[in-house]
Structure formats: C-alpha cells, structure tokens
mmCIF file of C-alpha atoms in Angstrom:
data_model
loop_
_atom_site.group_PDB
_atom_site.id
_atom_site.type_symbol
_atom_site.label_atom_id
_atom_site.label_comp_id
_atom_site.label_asym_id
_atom_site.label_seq_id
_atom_site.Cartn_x
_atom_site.Cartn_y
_atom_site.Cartn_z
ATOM 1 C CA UNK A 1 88.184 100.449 101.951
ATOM 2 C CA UNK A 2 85.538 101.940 103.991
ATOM 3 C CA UNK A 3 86.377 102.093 108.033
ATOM 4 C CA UNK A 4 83.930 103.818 110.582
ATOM 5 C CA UNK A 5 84.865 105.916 112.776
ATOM 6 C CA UNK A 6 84.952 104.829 116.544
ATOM 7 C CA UNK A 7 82.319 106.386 117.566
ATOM 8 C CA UNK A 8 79.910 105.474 114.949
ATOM 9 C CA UNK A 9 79.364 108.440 113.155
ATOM 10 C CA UNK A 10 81.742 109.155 110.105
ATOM 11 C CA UNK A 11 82.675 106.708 107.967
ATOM 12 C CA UNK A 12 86.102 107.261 105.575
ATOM 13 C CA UNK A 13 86.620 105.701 102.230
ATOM 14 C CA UNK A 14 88.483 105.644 99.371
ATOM 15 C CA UNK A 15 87.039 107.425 96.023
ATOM 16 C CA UNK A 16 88.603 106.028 92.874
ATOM 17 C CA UNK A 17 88.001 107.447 89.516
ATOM 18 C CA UNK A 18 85.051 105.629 87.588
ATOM 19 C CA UNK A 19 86.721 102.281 85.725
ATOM 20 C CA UNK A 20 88.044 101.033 88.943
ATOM 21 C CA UNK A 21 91.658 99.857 89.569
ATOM 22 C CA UNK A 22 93.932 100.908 86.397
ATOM 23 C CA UNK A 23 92.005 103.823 85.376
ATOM 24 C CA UNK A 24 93.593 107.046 85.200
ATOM 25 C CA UNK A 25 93.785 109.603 88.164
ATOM 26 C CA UNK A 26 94.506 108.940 92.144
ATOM 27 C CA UNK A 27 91.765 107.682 94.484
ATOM 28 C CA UNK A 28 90.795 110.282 97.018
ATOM 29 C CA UNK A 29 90.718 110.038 100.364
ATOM 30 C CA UNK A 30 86.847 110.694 101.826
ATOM 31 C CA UNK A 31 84.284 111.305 104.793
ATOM 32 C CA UNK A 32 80.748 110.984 104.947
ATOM 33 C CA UNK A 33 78.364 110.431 108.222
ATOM 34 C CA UNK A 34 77.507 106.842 108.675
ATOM 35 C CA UNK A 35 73.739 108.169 108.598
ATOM 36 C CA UNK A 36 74.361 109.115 105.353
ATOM 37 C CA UNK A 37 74.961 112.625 103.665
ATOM 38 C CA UNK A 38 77.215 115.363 101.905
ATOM 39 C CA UNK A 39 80.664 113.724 101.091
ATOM 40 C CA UNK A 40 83.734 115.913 101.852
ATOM 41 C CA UNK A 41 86.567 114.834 99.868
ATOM 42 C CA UNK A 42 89.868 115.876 101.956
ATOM 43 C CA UNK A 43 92.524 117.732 100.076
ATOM 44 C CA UNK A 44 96.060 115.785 100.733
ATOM 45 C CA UNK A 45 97.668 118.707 99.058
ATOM 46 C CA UNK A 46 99.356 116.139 96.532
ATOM 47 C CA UNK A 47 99.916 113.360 98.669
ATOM 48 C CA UNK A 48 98.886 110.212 96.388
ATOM 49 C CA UNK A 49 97.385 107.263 97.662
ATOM 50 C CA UNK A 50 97.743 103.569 97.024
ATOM 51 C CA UNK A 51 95.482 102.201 93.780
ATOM 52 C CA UNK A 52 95.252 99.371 95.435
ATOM 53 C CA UNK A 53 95.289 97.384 99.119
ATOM 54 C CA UNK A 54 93.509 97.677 102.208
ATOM 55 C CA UNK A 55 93.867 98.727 105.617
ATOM 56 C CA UNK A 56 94.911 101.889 104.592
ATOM 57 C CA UNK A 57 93.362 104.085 106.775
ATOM 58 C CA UNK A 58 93.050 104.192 110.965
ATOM 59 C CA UNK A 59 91.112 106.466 112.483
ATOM 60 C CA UNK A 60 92.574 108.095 116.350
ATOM 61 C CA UNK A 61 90.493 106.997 119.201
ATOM 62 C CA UNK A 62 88.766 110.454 119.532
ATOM 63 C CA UNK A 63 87.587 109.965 115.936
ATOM 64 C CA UNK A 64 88.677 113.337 115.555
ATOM 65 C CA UNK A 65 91.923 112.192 113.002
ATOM 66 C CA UNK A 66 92.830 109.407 110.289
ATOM 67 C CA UNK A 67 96.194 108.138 109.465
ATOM 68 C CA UNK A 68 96.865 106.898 105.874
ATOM 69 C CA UNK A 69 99.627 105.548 103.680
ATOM 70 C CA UNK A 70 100.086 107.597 101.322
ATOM 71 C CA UNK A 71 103.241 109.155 98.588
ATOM 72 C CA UNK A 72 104.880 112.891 97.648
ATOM 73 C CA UNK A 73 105.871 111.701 94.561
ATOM 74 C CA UNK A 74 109.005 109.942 95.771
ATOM 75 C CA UNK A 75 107.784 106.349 94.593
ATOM 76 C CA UNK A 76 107.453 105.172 98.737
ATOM 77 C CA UNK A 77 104.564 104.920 100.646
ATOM 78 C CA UNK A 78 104.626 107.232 104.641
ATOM 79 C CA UNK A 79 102.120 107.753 106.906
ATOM 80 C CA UNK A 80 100.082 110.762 107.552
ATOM 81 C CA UNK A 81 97.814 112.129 109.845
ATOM 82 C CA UNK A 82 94.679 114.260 108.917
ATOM 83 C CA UNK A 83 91.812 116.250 110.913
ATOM 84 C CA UNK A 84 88.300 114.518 109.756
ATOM 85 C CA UNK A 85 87.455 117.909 108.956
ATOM 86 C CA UNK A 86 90.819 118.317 106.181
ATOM 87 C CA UNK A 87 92.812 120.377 108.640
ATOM 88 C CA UNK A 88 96.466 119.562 109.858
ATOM 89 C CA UNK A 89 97.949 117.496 107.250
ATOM 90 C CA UNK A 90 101.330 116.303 108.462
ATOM 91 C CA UNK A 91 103.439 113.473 107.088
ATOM 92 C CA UNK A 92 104.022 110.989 110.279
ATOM 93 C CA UNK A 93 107.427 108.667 109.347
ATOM 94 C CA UNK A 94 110.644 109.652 106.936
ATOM 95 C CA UNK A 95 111.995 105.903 106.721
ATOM 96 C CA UNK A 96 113.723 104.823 103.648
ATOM 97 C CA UNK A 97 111.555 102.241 103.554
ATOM 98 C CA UNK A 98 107.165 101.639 102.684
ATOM 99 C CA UNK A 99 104.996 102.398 105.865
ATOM 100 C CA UNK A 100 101.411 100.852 105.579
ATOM 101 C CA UNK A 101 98.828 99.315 107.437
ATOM 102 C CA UNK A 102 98.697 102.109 109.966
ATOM 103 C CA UNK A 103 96.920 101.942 113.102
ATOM 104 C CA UNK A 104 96.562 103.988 116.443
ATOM 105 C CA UNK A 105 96.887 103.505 119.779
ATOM 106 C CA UNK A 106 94.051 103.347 121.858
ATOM 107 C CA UNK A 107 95.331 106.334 123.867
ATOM 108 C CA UNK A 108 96.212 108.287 120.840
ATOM 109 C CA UNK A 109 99.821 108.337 121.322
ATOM 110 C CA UNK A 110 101.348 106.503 118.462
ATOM 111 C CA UNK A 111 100.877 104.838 115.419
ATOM 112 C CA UNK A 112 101.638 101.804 114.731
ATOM 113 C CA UNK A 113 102.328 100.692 110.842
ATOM 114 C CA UNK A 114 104.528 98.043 109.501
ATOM 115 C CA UNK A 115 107.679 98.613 107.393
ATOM 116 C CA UNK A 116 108.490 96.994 103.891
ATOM 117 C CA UNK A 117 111.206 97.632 101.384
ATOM 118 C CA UNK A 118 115.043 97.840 102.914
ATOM 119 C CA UNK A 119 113.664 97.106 106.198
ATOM 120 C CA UNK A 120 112.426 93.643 105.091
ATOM 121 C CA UNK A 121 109.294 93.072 107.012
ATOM 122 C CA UNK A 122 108.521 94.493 110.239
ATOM 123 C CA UNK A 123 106.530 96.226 112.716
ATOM 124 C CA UNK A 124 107.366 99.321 114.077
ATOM 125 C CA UNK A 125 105.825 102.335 116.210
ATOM 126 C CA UNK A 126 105.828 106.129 115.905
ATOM 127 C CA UNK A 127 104.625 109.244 118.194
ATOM 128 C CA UNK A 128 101.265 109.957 116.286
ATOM 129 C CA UNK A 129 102.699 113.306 115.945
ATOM 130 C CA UNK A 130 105.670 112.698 113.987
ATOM 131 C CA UNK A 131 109.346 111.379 115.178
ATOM 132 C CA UNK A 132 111.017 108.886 116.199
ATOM 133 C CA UNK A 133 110.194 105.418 114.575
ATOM 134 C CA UNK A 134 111.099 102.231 116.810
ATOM 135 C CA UNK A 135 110.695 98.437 115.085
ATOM 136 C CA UNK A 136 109.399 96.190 117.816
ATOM 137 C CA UNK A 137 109.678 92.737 116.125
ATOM 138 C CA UNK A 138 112.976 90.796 115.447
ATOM 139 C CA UNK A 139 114.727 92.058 112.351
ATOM 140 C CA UNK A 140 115.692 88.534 111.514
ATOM 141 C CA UNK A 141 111.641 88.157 110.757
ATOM 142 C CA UNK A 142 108.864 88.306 108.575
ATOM 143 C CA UNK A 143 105.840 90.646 110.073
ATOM 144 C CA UNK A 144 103.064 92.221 110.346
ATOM 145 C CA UNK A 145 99.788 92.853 111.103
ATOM 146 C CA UNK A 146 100.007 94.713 114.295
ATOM 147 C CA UNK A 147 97.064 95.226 116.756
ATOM 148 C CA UNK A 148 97.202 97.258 119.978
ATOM 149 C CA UNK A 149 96.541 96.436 123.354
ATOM 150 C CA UNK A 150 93.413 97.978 125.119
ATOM 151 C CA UNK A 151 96.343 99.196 127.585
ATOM 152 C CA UNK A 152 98.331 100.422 124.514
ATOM 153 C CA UNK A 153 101.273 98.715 126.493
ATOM 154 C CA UNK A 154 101.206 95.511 124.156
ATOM 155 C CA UNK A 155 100.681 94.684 120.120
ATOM 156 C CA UNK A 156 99.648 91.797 118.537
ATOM 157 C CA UNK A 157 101.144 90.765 115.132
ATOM 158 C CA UNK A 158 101.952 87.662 113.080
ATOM 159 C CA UNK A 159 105.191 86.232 112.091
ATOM 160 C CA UNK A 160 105.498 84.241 108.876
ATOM 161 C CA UNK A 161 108.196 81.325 109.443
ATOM 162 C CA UNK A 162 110.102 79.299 106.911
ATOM 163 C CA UNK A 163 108.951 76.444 107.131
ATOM 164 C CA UNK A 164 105.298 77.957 106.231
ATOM 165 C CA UNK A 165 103.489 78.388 109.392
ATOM 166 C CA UNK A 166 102.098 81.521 110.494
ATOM 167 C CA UNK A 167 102.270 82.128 114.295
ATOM 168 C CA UNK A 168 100.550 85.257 116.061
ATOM 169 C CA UNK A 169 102.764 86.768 118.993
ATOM 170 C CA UNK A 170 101.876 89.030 121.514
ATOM 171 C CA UNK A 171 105.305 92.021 122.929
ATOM 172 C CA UNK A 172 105.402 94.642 125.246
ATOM 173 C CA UNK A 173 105.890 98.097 123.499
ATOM 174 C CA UNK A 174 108.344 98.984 126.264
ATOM 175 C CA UNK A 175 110.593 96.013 125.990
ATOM 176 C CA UNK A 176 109.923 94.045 122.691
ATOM 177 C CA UNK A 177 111.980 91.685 123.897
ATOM 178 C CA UNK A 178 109.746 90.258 125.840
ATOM 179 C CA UNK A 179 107.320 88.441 123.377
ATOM 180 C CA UNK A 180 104.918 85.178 123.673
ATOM 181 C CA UNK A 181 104.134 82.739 120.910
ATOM 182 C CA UNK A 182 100.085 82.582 121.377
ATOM 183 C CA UNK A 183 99.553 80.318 118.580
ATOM 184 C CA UNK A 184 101.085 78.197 115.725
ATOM 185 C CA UNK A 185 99.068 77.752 112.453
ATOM 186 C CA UNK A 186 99.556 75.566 109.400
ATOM 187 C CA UNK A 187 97.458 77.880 107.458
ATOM 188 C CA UNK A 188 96.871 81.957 106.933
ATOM 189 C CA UNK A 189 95.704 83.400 110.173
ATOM 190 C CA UNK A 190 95.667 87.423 110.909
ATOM 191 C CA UNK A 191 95.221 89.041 113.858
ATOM 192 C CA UNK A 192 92.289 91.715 113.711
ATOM 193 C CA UNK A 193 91.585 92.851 117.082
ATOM 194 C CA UNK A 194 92.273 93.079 120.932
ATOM 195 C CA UNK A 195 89.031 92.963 122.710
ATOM 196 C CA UNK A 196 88.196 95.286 125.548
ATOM 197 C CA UNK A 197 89.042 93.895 128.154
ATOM 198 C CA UNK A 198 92.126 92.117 127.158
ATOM 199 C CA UNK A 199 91.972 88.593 127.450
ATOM 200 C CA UNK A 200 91.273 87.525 123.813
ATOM 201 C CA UNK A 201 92.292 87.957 120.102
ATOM 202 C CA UNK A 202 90.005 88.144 117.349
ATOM 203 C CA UNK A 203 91.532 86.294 114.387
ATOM 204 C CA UNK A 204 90.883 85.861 110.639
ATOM 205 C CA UNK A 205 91.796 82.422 109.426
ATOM 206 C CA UNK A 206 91.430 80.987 105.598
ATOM 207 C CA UNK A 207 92.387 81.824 101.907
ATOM 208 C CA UNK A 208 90.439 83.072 99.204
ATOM 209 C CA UNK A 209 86.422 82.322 99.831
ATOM 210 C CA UNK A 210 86.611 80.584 102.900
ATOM 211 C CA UNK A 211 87.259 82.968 106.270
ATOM 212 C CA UNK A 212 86.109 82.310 109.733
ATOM 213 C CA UNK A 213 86.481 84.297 112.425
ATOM 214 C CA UNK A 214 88.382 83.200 115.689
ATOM 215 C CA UNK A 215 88.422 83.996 119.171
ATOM 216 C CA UNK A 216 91.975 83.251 120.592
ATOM 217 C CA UNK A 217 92.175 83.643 124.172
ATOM 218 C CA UNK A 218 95.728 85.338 125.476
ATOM 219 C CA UNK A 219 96.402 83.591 128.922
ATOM 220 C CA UNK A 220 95.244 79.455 128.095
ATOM 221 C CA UNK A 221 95.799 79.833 123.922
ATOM 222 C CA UNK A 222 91.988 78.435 123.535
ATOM 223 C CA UNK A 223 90.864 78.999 119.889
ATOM 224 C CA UNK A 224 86.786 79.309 119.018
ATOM 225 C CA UNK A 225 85.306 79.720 116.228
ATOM 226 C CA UNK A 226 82.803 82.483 116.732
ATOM 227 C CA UNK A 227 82.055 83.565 113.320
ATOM 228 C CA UNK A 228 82.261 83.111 109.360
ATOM 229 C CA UNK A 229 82.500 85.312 106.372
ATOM 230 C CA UNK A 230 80.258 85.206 103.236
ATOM 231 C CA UNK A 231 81.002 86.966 99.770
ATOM 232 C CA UNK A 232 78.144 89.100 98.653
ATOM 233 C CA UNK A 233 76.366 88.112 95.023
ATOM 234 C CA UNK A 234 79.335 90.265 93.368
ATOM 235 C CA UNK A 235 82.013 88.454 94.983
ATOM 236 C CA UNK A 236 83.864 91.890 95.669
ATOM 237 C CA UNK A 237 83.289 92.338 99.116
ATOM 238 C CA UNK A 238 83.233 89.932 102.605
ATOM 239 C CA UNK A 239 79.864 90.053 105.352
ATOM 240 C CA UNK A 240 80.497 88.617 108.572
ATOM 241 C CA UNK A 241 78.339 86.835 110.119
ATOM 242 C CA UNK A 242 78.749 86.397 113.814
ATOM 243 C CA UNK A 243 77.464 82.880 116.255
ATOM 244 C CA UNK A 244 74.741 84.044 118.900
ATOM 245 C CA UNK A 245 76.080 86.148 121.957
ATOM 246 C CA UNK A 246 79.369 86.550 119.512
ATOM 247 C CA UNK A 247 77.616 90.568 119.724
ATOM 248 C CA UNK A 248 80.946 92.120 121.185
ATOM 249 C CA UNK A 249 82.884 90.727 118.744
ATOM 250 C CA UNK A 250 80.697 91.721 115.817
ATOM 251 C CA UNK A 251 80.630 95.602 117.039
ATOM 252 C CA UNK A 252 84.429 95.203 116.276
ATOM 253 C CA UNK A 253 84.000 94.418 113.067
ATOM 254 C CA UNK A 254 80.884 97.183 112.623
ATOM 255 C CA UNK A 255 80.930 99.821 115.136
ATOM 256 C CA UNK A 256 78.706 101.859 112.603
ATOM 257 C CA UNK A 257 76.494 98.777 111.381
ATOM 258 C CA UNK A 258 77.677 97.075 108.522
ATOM 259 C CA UNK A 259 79.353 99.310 106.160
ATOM 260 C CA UNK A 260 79.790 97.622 102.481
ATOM 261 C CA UNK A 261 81.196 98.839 99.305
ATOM 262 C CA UNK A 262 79.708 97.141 96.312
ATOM 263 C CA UNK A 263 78.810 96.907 93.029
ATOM 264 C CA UNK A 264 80.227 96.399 89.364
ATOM 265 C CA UNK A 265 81.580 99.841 87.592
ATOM 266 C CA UNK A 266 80.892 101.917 90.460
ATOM 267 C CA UNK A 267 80.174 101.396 93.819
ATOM 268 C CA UNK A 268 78.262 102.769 96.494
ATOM 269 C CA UNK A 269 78.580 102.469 100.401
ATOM 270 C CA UNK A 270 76.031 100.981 102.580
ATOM 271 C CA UNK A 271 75.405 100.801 106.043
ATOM 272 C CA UNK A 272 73.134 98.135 107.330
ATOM 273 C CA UNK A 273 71.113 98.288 110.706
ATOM 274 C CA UNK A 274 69.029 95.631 111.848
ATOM 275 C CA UNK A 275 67.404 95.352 115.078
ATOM 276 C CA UNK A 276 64.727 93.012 114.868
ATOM 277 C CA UNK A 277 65.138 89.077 113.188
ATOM 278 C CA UNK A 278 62.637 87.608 110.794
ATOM 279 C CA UNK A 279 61.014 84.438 112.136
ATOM 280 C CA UNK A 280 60.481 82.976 108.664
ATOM 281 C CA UNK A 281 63.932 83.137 107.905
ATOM 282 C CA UNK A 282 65.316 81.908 110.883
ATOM 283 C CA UNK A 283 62.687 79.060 110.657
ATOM 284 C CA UNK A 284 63.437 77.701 107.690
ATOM 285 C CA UNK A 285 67.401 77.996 108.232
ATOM 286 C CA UNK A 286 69.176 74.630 109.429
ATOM 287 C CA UNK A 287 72.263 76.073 109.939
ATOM 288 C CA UNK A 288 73.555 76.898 113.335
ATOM 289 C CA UNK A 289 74.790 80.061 112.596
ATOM 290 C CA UNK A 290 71.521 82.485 113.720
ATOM 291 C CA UNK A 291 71.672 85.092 111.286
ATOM 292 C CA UNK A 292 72.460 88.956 113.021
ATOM 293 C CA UNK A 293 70.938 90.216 109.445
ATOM 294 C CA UNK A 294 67.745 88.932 107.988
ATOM 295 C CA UNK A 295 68.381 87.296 104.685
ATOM 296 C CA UNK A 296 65.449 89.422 102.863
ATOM 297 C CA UNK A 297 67.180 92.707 104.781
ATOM 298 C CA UNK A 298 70.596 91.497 102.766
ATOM 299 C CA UNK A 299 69.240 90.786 99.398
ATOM 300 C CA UNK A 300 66.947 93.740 99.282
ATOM 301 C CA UNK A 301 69.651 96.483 100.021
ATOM 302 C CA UNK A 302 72.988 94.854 98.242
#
C-alpha cells in the first residue's frame, strides 16, 4: 500500500514479513524517499496493523505526519497519527467501533475515516489531534469512501442503496444535513479525489480487471471518461493510464511518479519517471489512449 507523500518526496508503505499475507508476524509501517534510499521502519510501540486492505495510510498536507488504522491488542481497528520521522505517536479515535480508511483535511485539521462494526457503516470526522468524533452521513445508511473538499468545508463519499446502486454524494462538514446526490450508478463507482479547484470528482468505476477512471463534474453532474487502469504482468497491482491533457488528474494519482509494489514472494517499490515519449511506440499504437509511459520504459523496469 505504498502512498507518496504530498510533496513528492517520501513515500510510506507497508513491510510484511517474507510469505506475504498469512505468514507469521505484523506488517510494519515504513518511509523511504521517493528518490530512493535508507528505509526507516517507524516503531508503533505495539500498535498492530491490518494484514490486509488498503487505504490505510493518509499522509497531513504538510507531509510532515501519517494517519493509519491500526490495533492495541483490543481486536478493533483506531486511527493514529505519526511524525514521518517516528516521533509523536498518538492514538486519534476511542469509538467502540473499526476506524479505517483515514484521510486528512487539506488544512490539517481533521481526519476523516469511516466507521464499521456497531456503528454500521458510516463516515465520520475527528480533530487530527485527538477528540471528538462527529458521523456526517445518515445513520440509516451504508458509507464510505470519504474525500475532502479543497476548502475542507465539504466531503465526498458513496452511499450503497438497497436496491444495488451506488450513488456518490457531496455534504457540508458544518451541516451534514445539507447533502446533494451527484450521481446514480448501476455499477461499483468510488470516489478518489476532489480536484483543486473544486469543480470536479475523480471517480473509479468497474469490478475486478476492468477500472476506468472518471471525471464527474460537481455543479452540471457531467461524467468523462479520462482514464483506464491496466494490471501489470503479475496481476497484483493496477497502472493508470491517463487520456492526453488528463495531466492534472494523473498527478493525483502520482504526485511522486508512479509508485508500484510488485512482484511474486517479495516485492519491491518502484517509482517511475518519464519525461520524454517514444515515437515508435506511439506509432505503432492504434489505440486512442496516448501512452504517459513508454511501453519499453514499463516492461523494462516491472
């Protein structure tokens, strides 16, 4: 579960015991500069964290924290906050309930996270410090996902209905009450980021092998497809591939370059920069999709 940091130069990842999922021992929770270098493993002081999942970690705007999911021992998943560095370890929420899927605010005030267990399913906010936790979807349903605002006045999640739709809706922090439906799918969608400037979603639509990436916008409810994903030879991890002038979409996605984990028994990161694209490639490609990553680039480093 690699994530770089916002401003490009750490990246934080997951270390699992050799073996993979179901081996013995805890994964550990790790930093390394996205140029590449000495790995400093953090010490959570006996704070366990998930085998399995993603979107586990969140780093703070200032890239100078992470929040994680993570357990004391008491068989329920909190969040915590830690300095990039391994200082200031503090555990974030006390529900009864599971907290995962944490995520700050873009002005570093809270965390948002969303709550399993004897809540049922919902989203819910936190000072990034520690204290009060406030749900700001309807108890009555299913969701999840949250994304913030480049304001951090608004989130972004989606709401799983009964009759098997998923719709995305957009609420004010301040009063969740006041919520809009931005759009009604038949099939798995999942909200992934707020652009900059505020006027558009980027979504995640599909199941299993098939995912394309969505632009929704928030005022007319316009939905473009703007990019597609493709599994790498292992089939354990997802590259996206973005349309042309898609650019501020894709430094979402990568704000470090392309940062993969891959491989069979173990796995290594990798960060991928490419600047310039390789004529014979894109000459002998028919498909409209101009690729941000020359082919030989890909196969030669995964």
């Amino acid at each position: 579960s690699p994530v770089a940091s916002p401003d490009g130069q750490s990246v934080a990842f997951l270390r699992r015991p050799r073996g993979g999922p179901g081996t013995a021992g805890t994964p550990s929770l790790c930093v390394v500069p996205s140029a590449g270098g000495e790995v400093k493993e953090l010490d959570l002081k006996g704070v366990a964290l998930p085998s399995m999942g993603s979107e586990m970690i969140a780093w703070s705007p200032d890239s100078r924290h992470l929040a994680f999911s993570g357990s004391d021992g008491s068989a329920k998943m909190d969040v915590y906050r830690i300095g990039r560095d391994g200082d200031g370890l503090a555990r974030v929420t006390v529900e009864p309930g599971e907290e995962v899927e944490p995520r700050w605010s873009p002005d570093g005030r809270f965390i948002l996270f969303t709550q399993t267990g004897g809540h049922g399913l919902d989203v819910a906010i936190v000072p990034a410090h520690g204290g009060l936790t406030r749900s700001i979807t309807p108890k009555d349903e299913k969701c999840e996902g949250g994304v913030w605002s480049p304001g951090s006045d608004r989130v972004a999640y989606v709401s799983y209905r009964e009759n098997g739709h998923f719709e995305i809706w957009s609420t004010s922090i301040a009063e969740p009450g006041r919520r809009t439906r931005l759009l009604d799918s038949k099939g798995f969608v999942w909200p992934m980021y707020w652009t900059d400037e505020g006027r558009k979603l980027v979504l995640l639509r599909g199941s299993g092998k098939g995912w394309v990436v969505e632009r929704l916008a928030i005022d007319g409810g316009a939905v473009t497809e703007i990019g597609r994903g493709t599994r790498t030879a292992s089939g354990k991890d997802m590259l996206y591939r973005f349309a042309a002038g898609a650019e501020p979409y894709e430094k979402l996605f990568y704000p470090a370059g392309v940062v993969l984990v891959d491989g069979s028994d173990s796995f290594d990161l990798y960060v991928i920069r490419a600047r310039e694209r390789l004529a014979t490639v894109a000459a002998s490609r028919t498909s409209p999709w101009t690729p941000r990553y020359g082919q030989f680039l890909l196969d030669g480093c995964l």
